Amino acid sequence: MVPLKRRKVANSGSLNAGTHNSAATQPTKFPQVVLFLLERKMGASRRAFLSQLGRRKGFQVEELFSENVTHVICESNTAQEARMWLEAQGAGQAGRHLLDVSWYTESMRDGHPVEILDRHKLQEFAVNDSEVTPFSVPSYACQRRSTLKNHNAVLTDSLSLLAENAELSDEDGRGVAFRRAAAVLKALPSAVTKMSQLKGLPCLGEHSLRVIKDILENGASSEVESTKESERFKALKVLTGIFGVGSKTADRWIREGIHNLQQLRDSGQTLNRAQQAGLEHYDDIKQPVSLAEAEAIRGIVGRAVASVSPEAQIVLTGGFRRGKLTGHDVDFLITHPEEGSEVGLMPKLVSWLESQGLLLYQKTTRNSYLEGSEGPGRPPSNIDRFERCLSIFKLSAGQTGRGVQSEETAASPSAAERRWRAVRVDLVVSPISQFAFALLGWTGSKLFERELRRWAGHEKGMSLSSHALYDNKQGRYIRASSEEEIFAHLGLEFIPPTERNA
Ligand code: UTP
Ligand code: MN
């Protein structure tokens, strides 16, 4: 036991405070902020970890309490408890902030002392945990309204990165689990600050909760940081960033020692036509497509469609229909008001575009959907069978109005000199009878679509695809001519495209 007198002079808050030097390991960046972490309820090891983290970030974190301390950081203590502790040290609260550890971790995350908000101040009295109203969110993403506004971007970016890593490693189950967890956090009306707020939320598995806890408590997740830095993840990202290269091919190349584009070029690997085009236009394709560019391409494809089939209609789908301002590609759905008149449209459209020199690459797959054989026996697969053209467009500077020198492409001088850029474009043709399903299926987001199909199967005994809705119990197809009708058949409230950003 340390004699009481000594404890009054200098005390770390533990009974066996060591004689650590209070000098910061780094020159302090914020001389007016002198921090002290109260060990009570925080525990010695967490206190030591958080103190070190603070010092590394240039904060002055005192090992021993002194009159100089300006901010006392507590975990699970009330203001009353903190003041009693201060009094026991022979000090008062005067001029000192008594703050919750959330202020500290947020400051660590931002790299500077953040503004002290009400929620950072210690509560006067203990709040019963059950009084903290937890968030409430329905289980399926298709029951929720997910706008582009996200109050939990730090958490969702981390979970999305782990999802991406799982998907690139062919661990789809794990990938979906992380995507669902991220989508739940995206749907929350404000930022999560405490683990207790997550009580009762759906889709948050043990692994996701561990990642969230790490970030809330320490400002970062070690798993996310190490994944980001891993050579394998970096190589998978670069290689699958090549149009035409999937995770299996990338994995094989990595096992053969190919980690980047130069190594791929030098390796003499045989590339298919898509991959050759992908490698050639790599820099352009990895640049996000702007809304202005998407609209310019809409104009071009619109004119092309009008000249080969005047009655045909074209809709911009994918992320841009959900209100996104950038995308990795541009997706279009084309139909004809008269069933059957869409047949033969795609080849004519592609020929027109090619004759104008607008396509750097294209590959068309024919429609292989046959309702009869897809229905009762086999539920419609989530891979659709529409006539589809995967292409790389040559978009000229003049065609975007603003030129190709959007913020992103200005970084690539070669594109600026060329006065054109390559853009990934997907064209899909649907018969009018399937148009509503195709529109719903191609608007996304991917998770929203997946959740719609899961809802249909698990809750309604139906099979939904981009072609049709099939009622398994009644053994019949359910027709619909609008997205609203499909939601109604599924017993769901209609969610407009801009609220499908799950
Ligand atoms: P995208 O991959 O283009 O996603 O697919 P996105 O939401 O537009 O994202 P960015 O902005 O380009 O990055 C668009 C929709 O098309 C469906 C997907 O499910 C998604 O909802 N899709 C895509 C298919 O149905 N089949 C496919 O083969 C590809
Ligand atoms: Mn898209």
Coordinates of C-alpha atoms and ligand atoms in Angstrom, one line a residue:
M1 CA 0.0 0.0 0.0
V2 CA 1.2 3.5 -0.8
P3 CA 0.9 5.7 2.3
L4 CA -2.2 8.0 2.1
K5 CA -0.1 11.2 2.2
R6 CA 1.9 10.2 -0.9
R7 CA -1.3 9.2 -2.7
K8 CA -2.6 12.7 -2.2
V9 CA 0.3 14.3 -3.8
A10 CA 0.5 12.1 -6.9
N11 CA -1.7 9.3 -7.8
S12 CA -2.6 7.5 -11.0
G13 CA -5.8 6.4 -9.6
S14 CA -4.6 2.9 -8.9
L15 CA -3.6 1.6 -5.5
N16 CA -0.2 0.5 -6.7
A17 CA 0.8 3.4 -9.0
G18 CA 4.3 2.9 -10.4
T19 CA 6.8 5.6 -10.6
H20 CA 6.5 6.2 -14.3
N21 CA 7.9 9.3 -15.8
S22 CA 5.2 11.7 -17.0
A23 CA 7.3 13.0 -19.8
A24 CA 5.6 12.5 -23.2
T25 CA 7.4 10.3 -25.6
Q26 CA 6.7 12.8 -28.4
P27 CA 6.8 16.6 -28.3
T28 CA 3.3 17.6 -27.3
K29 CA 1.3 19.2 -30.1
F30 CA -1.4 20.7 -27.9
P31 CA 0.3 22.4 -24.9
Q32 CA -3.0 23.8 -23.5
V33 CA -4.4 20.3 -23.1
V34 CA -3.0 18.2 -20.3
L35 CA -4.8 14.8 -20.0
F36 CA -5.2 12.4 -17.2
L37 CA -6.9 9.0 -17.6
L38 CA -8.6 7.8 -14.5
E39 CA -7.9 4.1 -13.9
R40 CA -11.0 3.5 -11.9
K41 CA -13.4 1.3 -13.9
M42 CA -11.1 1.7 -17.0
G43 CA -8.6 -0.8 -15.8
A44 CA -4.8 -0.6 -15.8
S45 CA -4.1 -2.2 -19.1
R46 CA -6.6 -0.3 -21.1
R47 CA -5.4 2.9 -19.4
A48 CA -1.8 2.1 -20.3
F49 CA -2.9 1.3 -23.9
L50 CA -5.0 4.5 -24.4
S51 CA -2.3 6.7 -22.7
Q52 CA 0.4 5.4 -25.1
L53 CA -1.9 5.9 -28.1
G54 CA -2.5 9.5 -27.0
R55 CA 1.2 10.2 -26.6
R56 CA 2.0 8.7 -30.0
K57 CA -0.5 11.2 -31.5
G58 CA 1.2 14.1 -29.8
F59 CA -1.1 14.5 -26.8
Q60 CA 0.3 15.2 -23.3
V61 CA -1.1 12.4 -21.2
E62 CA 0.1 12.4 -17.6
E63 CA 0.9 9.2 -15.8
L64 CA 0.4 10.9 -12.4
F65 CA -2.3 13.4 -11.5
S66 CA -1.2 17.0 -10.9
E67 CA -2.6 20.5 -10.6
N68 CA -1.6 21.0 -14.3
V69 CA -4.2 18.5 -15.6
T70 CA -6.9 20.2 -17.6
H71 CA -8.9 17.2 -18.8
V72 CA -9.8 14.2 -16.7
I73 CA -10.9 11.2 -18.8
C74 CA -13.2 8.6 -17.3
E75 CA -14.9 5.5 -18.3
S76 CA -18.2 4.5 -16.8
N77 CA -17.8 7.0 -13.9
T78 CA -20.4 9.7 -13.0
A79 CA -19.4 13.3 -12.6
Q80 CA -20.1 12.9 -8.9
E81 CA -17.7 9.9 -8.6
A82 CA -15.0 11.8 -10.5
R83 CA -15.3 14.8 -8.3
M84 CA -15.0 12.6 -5.2
W85 CA -11.8 11.1 -6.6
L86 CA -10.4 14.6 -7.3
E87 CA -11.2 15.7 -3.7
A88 CA -9.4 12.7 -2.4
Q89 CA -6.4 13.9 -4.3
G90 CA -6.7 17.3 -2.6
A91 CA -7.7 18.8 -5.8
G92 CA -11.1 20.2 -7.0
Q93 CA -12.8 20.3 -10.3
A94 CA -12.3 24.1 -10.8
G95 CA -11.3 24.8 -14.4
R96 CA -11.1 21.1 -15.3
H97 CA -13.1 19.1 -17.8
L98 CA -14.5 15.9 -16.6
L99 CA -15.0 13.9 -19.8
D100 CA -16.1 10.5 -21.0
V101 CA -13.6 8.3 -22.8
S102 CA -15.6 8.9 -26.0
W103 CA -14.1 12.4 -26.2
Y104 CA -10.7 10.9 -25.9
T105 CA -11.1 8.2 -28.6
E106 CA -12.7 10.7 -31.0
S107 CA -9.8 13.0 -30.5
M108 CA -7.4 10.2 -31.2
R109 CA -9.3 9.3 -34.3
D110 CA -9.2 12.9 -35.6
G111 CA -5.7 13.6 -34.4
H112 CA -6.6 16.7 -32.4
P113 CA -8.7 17.5 -29.3
V114 CA -12.3 17.6 -30.7
E115 CA -14.8 20.1 -29.6
I116 CA -16.4 19.2 -26.2
L117 CA -20.1 18.4 -26.8
D118 CA -22.7 17.7 -24.2
R119 CA -22.5 13.9 -24.8
H120 CA -18.8 14.0 -23.9
K121 CA -19.4 15.5 -20.5
L122 CA -19.8 13.1 -17.6
Q123 CA -23.4 12.5 -16.5
E124 CA -24.2 13.7 -13.0
F125 CA -25.7 10.5 -11.9
A126 CA -25.5 6.9 -13.1
V127 CA -27.9 6.3 -16.0
N128 CA -29.6 2.9 -16.0
D129 CA -28.4 1.2 -19.2
S130 CA -32.0 0.3 -20.0
E131 CA -32.8 4.0 -20.2
V132 CA -30.4 4.5 -23.1
T133 CA -32.8 4.1 -26.0
P134 CA -31.2 1.8 -28.4
F135 CA -31.7 2.2 -32.1
S136 CA -34.3 0.1 -33.8
V137 CA -34.0 -1.1 -37.4
P138 CA -35.9 -3.8 -39.3
S139 CA -34.0 -6.9 -40.3
Y140 CA -34.1 -6.9 -44.0
A141 CA -32.4 -4.0 -45.9
C142 CA -35.4 -3.9 -48.3
Q143 CA -37.6 -2.9 -45.3
R144 CA -35.4 0.1 -44.6
R145 CA -34.9 3.5 -46.3
S146 CA -31.2 3.9 -46.9
T147 CA -30.3 7.2 -48.4
L148 CA -26.7 8.3 -49.3
K149 CA -26.5 10.1 -46.0
N150 CA -24.3 8.0 -43.6
H151 CA -23.7 9.0 -40.0
N152 CA -21.3 6.1 -39.4
A153 CA -18.9 6.2 -42.4
V154 CA -15.9 5.3 -40.3
L155 CA -17.5 2.1 -39.1
T156 CA -19.2 1.2 -42.4
D157 CA -16.0 1.9 -44.5
S158 CA -14.1 -0.5 -42.2
L159 CA -16.8 -3.2 -42.4
S160 CA -17.0 -2.8 -46.2
L161 CA -13.3 -3.2 -46.5
L162 CA -13.5 -6.5 -44.6
A163 CA -16.4 -7.5 -46.8
E164 CA -14.4 -6.7 -49.9
N165 CA -11.5 -8.7 -48.6
A166 CA -13.7 -11.7 -47.9
E167 CA -15.3 -11.5 -51.4
L168 CA -11.9 -11.3 -53.1
S169 CA -10.9 -14.4 -51.1
D170 CA -14.1 -16.3 -52.3
E171 CA -15.6 -16.2 -48.8
D172 CA -18.9 -15.0 -49.9
G173 CA -20.7 -15.9 -46.7
R174 CA -18.4 -13.8 -44.6
G175 CA -18.6 -11.0 -47.2
V176 CA -22.4 -10.9 -47.0
A177 CA -22.3 -10.9 -43.2
F178 CA -20.0 -7.8 -43.2
R179 CA -22.2 -6.1 -45.9
R180 CA -25.3 -6.7 -43.8
A181 CA -23.7 -5.3 -40.7
A182 CA -22.5 -2.2 -42.6
A183 CA -26.0 -1.7 -44.1
V184 CA -27.5 -1.7 -40.6
L185 CA -25.1 1.0 -39.4
K186 CA -25.8 3.0 -42.6
A187 CA -29.5 3.1 -41.8
L188 CA -29.0 4.6 -38.3
P189 CA -30.3 8.1 -37.8
S190 CA -27.1 9.3 -35.9
A191 CA -23.6 8.3 -35.1
V192 CA -23.0 5.3 -32.8
T193 CA -20.9 6.3 -29.8
K194 CA -21.4 3.4 -27.4
M195 CA -21.7 -0.3 -27.8
S196 CA -24.8 -0.3 -25.7
Q197 CA -26.7 1.5 -28.4
L198 CA -26.3 -1.5 -30.7
K199 CA -28.3 -3.8 -28.4
G200 CA -31.0 -5.6 -30.2
L201 CA -29.9 -4.5 -33.7
P202 CA -30.2 -7.2 -36.4
C203 CA -27.3 -8.6 -38.5
L204 CA -24.5 -7.6 -36.2
G205 CA -22.5 -10.7 -35.7
E206 CA -19.8 -11.4 -33.2
H207 CA -17.0 -10.5 -35.7
S208 CA -18.6 -7.3 -36.8
L209 CA -19.3 -6.2 -33.2
R210 CA -15.6 -6.8 -32.3
V211 CA -14.5 -4.6 -35.2
I212 CA -17.0 -1.9 -34.2
K213 CA -15.9 -2.1 -30.5
D214 CA -12.3 -1.7 -31.5
I215 CA -13.0 1.4 -33.5
L216 CA -15.3 3.0 -30.9
E217 CA -12.8 2.3 -28.1
N218 CA -9.4 2.7 -29.8
G219 CA -10.1 4.8 -32.9
A220 CA -9.2 2.0 -35.2
S221 CA -9.5 -1.8 -35.8
S222 CA -6.3 -3.7 -35.9
E223 CA -7.9 -6.3 -38.3
V224 CA -8.9 -3.6 -40.8
E225 CA -5.5 -1.8 -40.6
S226 CA -3.6 -5.1 -41.2
T227 CA -5.9 -6.1 -44.0
K228 CA -5.4 -2.8 -45.7
E229 CA -1.7 -3.1 -45.5
S230 CA -1.5 -6.8 -46.5
E231 CA 0.3 -7.5 -49.8
R232 CA -2.3 -10.1 -50.8
F233 CA -5.2 -7.6 -50.4
K234 CA -3.4 -4.9 -52.3
A235 CA -2.5 -7.3 -55.1
L236 CA -6.1 -8.6 -55.3
K237 CA -7.4 -5.1 -55.5
V238 CA -5.0 -4.1 -58.3
L239 CA -5.5 -7.3 -60.4
T240 CA -9.3 -7.5 -60.0
G241 CA -9.4 -3.8 -60.9
I242 CA -8.6 -4.9 -64.4
F243 CA -11.8 -5.3 -66.4
G244 CA -12.3 -9.0 -67.2
V245 CA -10.3 -10.3 -64.2
G246 CA -12.1 -12.0 -61.4
S247 CA -10.9 -13.1 -58.0
K248 CA -10.1 -16.6 -59.1
T249 CA -7.8 -15.4 -61.9
A250 CA -6.2 -12.8 -59.6
D251 CA -5.6 -15.5 -57.0
R252 CA -3.9 -17.8 -59.6
W253 CA -1.7 -14.9 -60.8
I254 CA -0.7 -14.0 -57.2
R255 CA 0.3 -17.6 -56.6
E256 CA 2.5 -17.3 -59.6
G257 CA 4.2 -14.2 -58.1
I258 CA 2.3 -11.6 -60.1
H259 CA 1.3 -8.7 -57.8
N260 CA 1.0 -5.7 -60.0
L261 CA 0.4 -4.6 -63.6
Q262 CA 4.0 -4.4 -64.6
Q263 CA 4.6 -8.0 -63.4
L264 CA 1.5 -9.1 -65.3
R265 CA 2.8 -7.4 -68.5
D266 CA 6.2 -9.0 -68.0
S267 CA 4.9 -12.4 -67.2
G268 CA 3.7 -13.2 -70.7
Q269 CA 0.4 -14.5 -69.4
T270 CA -2.2 -15.1 -72.1
L271 CA -4.9 -12.5 -71.6
N272 CA -8.4 -12.8 -73.2
R273 CA -9.8 -9.9 -75.3
A274 CA -11.6 -8.4 -72.3
Q275 CA -8.5 -8.5 -70.1
Q276 CA -6.3 -7.0 -72.8
A277 CA -8.8 -4.1 -73.1
G278 CA -9.0 -3.9 -69.3
L279 CA -5.2 -3.6 -69.0
E280 CA -4.9 -1.1 -71.8
H281 CA -7.5 1.2 -70.3
Y282 CA -6.7 0.5 -66.6
D283 CA -6.0 4.0 -65.5
D284 CA -9.2 5.4 -67.1
I285 CA -11.5 2.7 -65.9
K286 CA -10.3 3.0 -62.3
Q287 CA -11.2 6.7 -62.3
P288 CA -14.8 7.2 -61.1
V289 CA -17.4 8.1 -63.7
S290 CA -19.0 11.5 -62.9
L291 CA -22.8 12.1 -63.3
A292 CA -22.0 14.6 -66.1
E293 CA -20.2 11.8 -67.9
A294 CA -23.0 9.4 -67.3
E295 CA -25.5 11.9 -68.7
A296 CA -23.3 12.5 -71.7
I297 CA -23.3 8.7 -72.4
R298 CA -27.0 8.6 -71.8
G299 CA -27.4 11.2 -74.6
I300 CA -25.2 9.2 -77.0
V301 CA -26.9 5.9 -76.3
G302 CA -30.3 7.6 -76.5
R303 CA -29.6 8.9 -80.0
A304 CA -28.2 5.5 -81.0
V305 CA -31.3 3.7 -79.8
A306 CA -33.6 6.3 -81.4
S307 CA -31.9 5.9 -84.8
V308 CA -32.2 2.1 -84.8
S309 CA -35.6 1.7 -83.1
P310 CA -37.5 5.0 -82.7
E311 CA -40.1 3.6 -80.2
A312 CA -37.5 2.0 -77.9
Q313 CA -37.0 3.4 -74.5
I314 CA -33.8 3.7 -72.4
V315 CA -33.3 4.2 -68.7
L316 CA -30.2 5.0 -66.7
T317 CA -30.1 2.3 -63.9
G318 CA -27.4 1.3 -61.3
G319 CA -26.0 3.7 -58.8
F320 CA -26.8 6.8 -60.8
R321 CA -30.5 6.0 -60.6
R322 CA -30.1 5.8 -56.8
G323 CA -28.8 9.4 -56.9
K324 CA -25.1 8.7 -56.7
L325 CA -22.8 11.3 -58.1
T326 CA -20.1 8.9 -59.2
G327 CA -20.0 5.3 -60.3
H328 CA -17.6 2.6 -61.5
D329 CA -19.6 2.2 -64.7
V330 CA -22.8 3.4 -66.4
D331 CA -25.7 1.0 -66.6
F332 CA -28.6 1.2 -69.1
L333 CA -31.8 -0.7 -69.5
I334 CA -33.5 -0.7 -72.9
T335 CA -36.9 -1.9 -73.8
H336 CA -39.6 -1.6 -76.5
P337 CA -43.3 -0.9 -75.8
E338 CA -44.3 -3.7 -78.1
E339 CA -43.4 -7.2 -76.8
G340 CA -41.1 -8.9 -79.2
S341 CA -39.9 -5.7 -81.0
E342 CA -36.9 -5.6 -78.7
V343 CA -35.6 -8.7 -80.5
G344 CA -32.6 -7.7 -82.8
L345 CA -32.3 -4.3 -81.2
M346 CA -29.0 -4.9 -79.4
P347 CA -27.0 -6.0 -82.5
K348 CA -28.2 -2.9 -84.4
L349 CA -27.4 -0.7 -81.5
V350 CA -23.9 -2.1 -81.1
S351 CA -23.3 -1.8 -84.9
W352 CA -24.4 1.9 -84.8
L353 CA -22.1 2.7 -81.9
E354 CA -19.2 0.8 -83.5
S355 CA -19.7 2.6 -86.8
Q356 CA -19.3 5.9 -84.9
G357 CA -16.1 4.7 -83.4
L358 CA -17.6 4.9 -79.9
L359 CA -16.7 1.5 -78.6
L360 CA -13.2 0.5 -77.5
Y361 CA -14.4 -3.0 -76.5
Q362 CA -17.7 -4.8 -76.5
K363 CA -19.0 -8.3 -75.9
T364 CA -22.7 -9.2 -76.3
T365 CA -24.3 -12.2 -74.7
R366 CA -27.7 -13.3 -76.1
N367 CA -30.9 -13.6 -74.1
S368 CA -31.1 -17.1 -72.7
Y369 CA -34.1 -16.7 -70.4
L370 CA -36.9 -19.2 -71.0
E371 CA -39.8 -18.7 -68.6
G372 CA -41.2 -22.2 -68.7
S373 CA -38.1 -24.0 -67.8
E374 CA -37.0 -21.4 -65.2
G375 CA -40.1 -21.5 -63.2
P376 CA -41.5 -24.3 -61.2
G377 CA -38.5 -26.6 -61.3
R378 CA -35.7 -24.2 -60.9
P379 CA -36.3 -20.9 -59.0
P380 CA -34.9 -18.0 -61.1
S381 CA -31.3 -17.7 -60.5
N382 CA -29.9 -14.3 -59.4
I383 CA -27.7 -14.3 -62.5
D384 CA -29.9 -12.9 -65.2
R385 CA -30.1 -14.0 -68.8
F386 CA -30.9 -10.8 -70.6
E387 CA -29.3 -9.9 -73.8
R388 CA -26.4 -7.8 -72.5
C389 CA -23.5 -5.9 -73.8
L390 CA -20.5 -5.3 -71.6
S391 CA -18.5 -2.5 -73.2
I392 CA -15.8 0.1 -72.9
F393 CA -16.9 3.5 -74.4
K394 CA -14.7 6.1 -75.9
L395 CA -16.0 9.3 -74.4
S396 CA -14.7 12.5 -76.1
A397 CA -14.0 15.6 -74.1
G398 CA -16.5 17.6 -76.1
Q399 CA -19.3 15.2 -75.4
T400 CA -19.4 15.8 -71.6
G401 CA -20.0 19.5 -72.1
R402 CA -17.4 20.2 -69.3
G403 CA -14.8 18.2 -71.1
V404 CA -13.1 15.1 -69.8
Q405 CA -11.1 17.2 -67.4
S406 CA -13.4 16.5 -64.5
E407 CA -11.5 16.6 -61.2
E408 CA -10.7 12.9 -61.4
T409 CA -9.3 12.8 -64.9
A410 CA -7.3 16.0 -64.6
A411 CA -4.9 13.8 -62.5
S412 CA -4.2 11.7 -65.6
P413 CA -2.3 13.9 -68.1
S414 CA -2.4 11.2 -70.7
A415 CA -6.2 11.3 -70.8
A416 CA -6.2 15.1 -70.9
E417 CA -3.8 15.1 -73.9
R418 CA -5.8 12.4 -75.6
R419 CA -9.1 14.4 -75.2
W420 CA -11.1 11.3 -74.5
R421 CA -11.4 8.7 -71.8
A422 CA -12.5 5.1 -71.5
V423 CA -15.7 4.4 -69.5
R424 CA -17.2 1.1 -68.6
V425 CA -20.8 0.9 -69.9
D426 CA -23.4 -2.0 -69.5
L427 CA -26.3 -2.2 -71.9
V428 CA -29.2 -4.5 -71.1
V429 CA -32.2 -5.2 -73.3
S430 CA -35.4 -6.5 -71.7
P431 CA -38.8 -7.4 -73.2
I432 CA -41.5 -5.0 -71.9
S433 CA -43.2 -7.9 -70.0
Q434 CA -40.1 -8.2 -67.8
F435 CA -39.2 -4.5 -67.7
A436 CA -40.3 -3.7 -64.1
F437 CA -38.4 -6.7 -62.8
A438 CA -35.3 -5.8 -64.8
L439 CA -35.5 -2.2 -63.7
L440 CA -35.8 -3.2 -60.0
G441 CA -33.0 -5.7 -60.4
W442 CA -30.6 -3.4 -62.2
T443 CA -31.1 -0.4 -59.9
G444 CA -29.4 -2.0 -56.9
S445 CA -27.7 -1.6 -54.6
K446 CA -26.3 -5.2 -54.7
L447 CA -27.2 -5.7 -51.1
F448 CA -30.7 -4.3 -51.5
E449 CA -31.3 -6.8 -54.3
R450 CA -29.9 -9.7 -52.3
E451 CA -32.1 -8.7 -49.4
L452 CA -35.2 -8.4 -51.7
R453 CA -34.6 -12.0 -52.9
R454 CA -34.0 -13.2 -49.4
W455 CA -37.2 -11.6 -48.2
A456 CA -39.2 -13.0 -51.1
G457 CA -37.9 -16.5 -50.4
H458 CA -37.9 -16.7 -46.6
E459 CA -40.9 -14.5 -45.8
K460 CA -43.2 -14.9 -48.8
G461 CA -42.3 -18.3 -50.4
M462 CA -41.7 -16.5 -53.7
S463 CA -38.7 -16.4 -56.0
L464 CA -37.7 -13.0 -57.3
S465 CA -35.3 -12.4 -60.2
S466 CA -34.6 -9.6 -62.7
H467 CA -37.0 -11.5 -65.0
A468 CA -40.0 -12.5 -62.9
L469 CA -41.7 -13.1 -59.6
Y470 CA -42.8 -16.7 -59.0
D471 CA -45.1 -17.8 -56.2
N472 CA -43.8 -21.2 -55.1
K473 CA -47.0 -22.2 -53.2
Q474 CA -49.4 -21.3 -55.9
G475 CA -47.1 -22.5 -58.6
R476 CA -47.6 -19.5 -60.8
Y477 CA -45.9 -16.3 -62.0
I478 CA -47.0 -13.0 -60.7
R479 CA -47.1 -10.2 -63.3
A480 CA -46.1 -6.6 -62.6
S481 CA -45.7 -3.6 -64.8
S482 CA -44.1 -1.3 -62.3
E483 CA -41.7 -1.4 -59.4
E484 CA -44.5 -0.3 -57.1
E485 CA -46.5 -3.4 -58.0
I486 CA -43.6 -5.7 -57.3
F487 CA -43.1 -4.2 -53.8
A488 CA -46.9 -4.6 -53.2
H489 CA -46.8 -8.3 -54.3
L490 CA -43.9 -8.8 -51.9
G491 CA -45.9 -7.2 -49.0
L492 CA -43.3 -4.4 -48.7
E493 CA -43.6 -0.7 -48.5
F494 CA -42.4 0.9 -51.7
I495 CA -38.8 2.2 -51.3
P496 CA -37.8 4.7 -54.1
P497 CA -34.5 4.2 -55.8
T498 CA -32.7 7.0 -53.8
E499 CA -33.5 5.1 -50.6
R500 CA -32.1 1.8 -51.8
N501 CA -28.5 2.7 -51.0
A502 CA -28.1 -0.2 -48.6
Ligands
UTP1 P1 -23.2 -2.3 -60.6 O1 -22.2 -3.3 -60.3 O2 -23.0 -1.4 -61.7 O3 -23.4 -1.4 -59.2 O4 -24.6 -3.0 -60.7 P2 -23.8 0.1 -59.0 O5 -24.7 0.0 -57.8 O6 -24.3 0.7 -60.2 O7 -22.4 0.7 -58.5 P3 -21.4 1.6 -59.2 O8 -21.8 3.0 -58.9 O9 -21.4 1.3 -60.7 O10 -20.1 1.3 -58.6 C1 -25.8 -2.3 -60.8 C2 -26.9 -3.3 -60.5 O11 -27.1 -4.2 -61.5 C3 -27.2 -5.5 -60.9 C4 -26.6 -5.4 -59.6 O12 -27.2 -6.3 -58.7 C5 -26.8 -4.0 -59.2 O13 -27.9 -3.9 -58.4 N1 -26.4 -6.5 -61.7 C6 -25.1 -6.3 -62.0 C7 -27.1 -7.6 -62.2 O14 -28.2 -7.8 -61.9 N2 -26.3 -8.5 -62.9 C8 -25.1 -8.4 -63.2 O15 -24.4 -9.2 -63.8 C9 -24.4 -7.2 -62.8
MN2 MN -23.1 0.7 -62.0

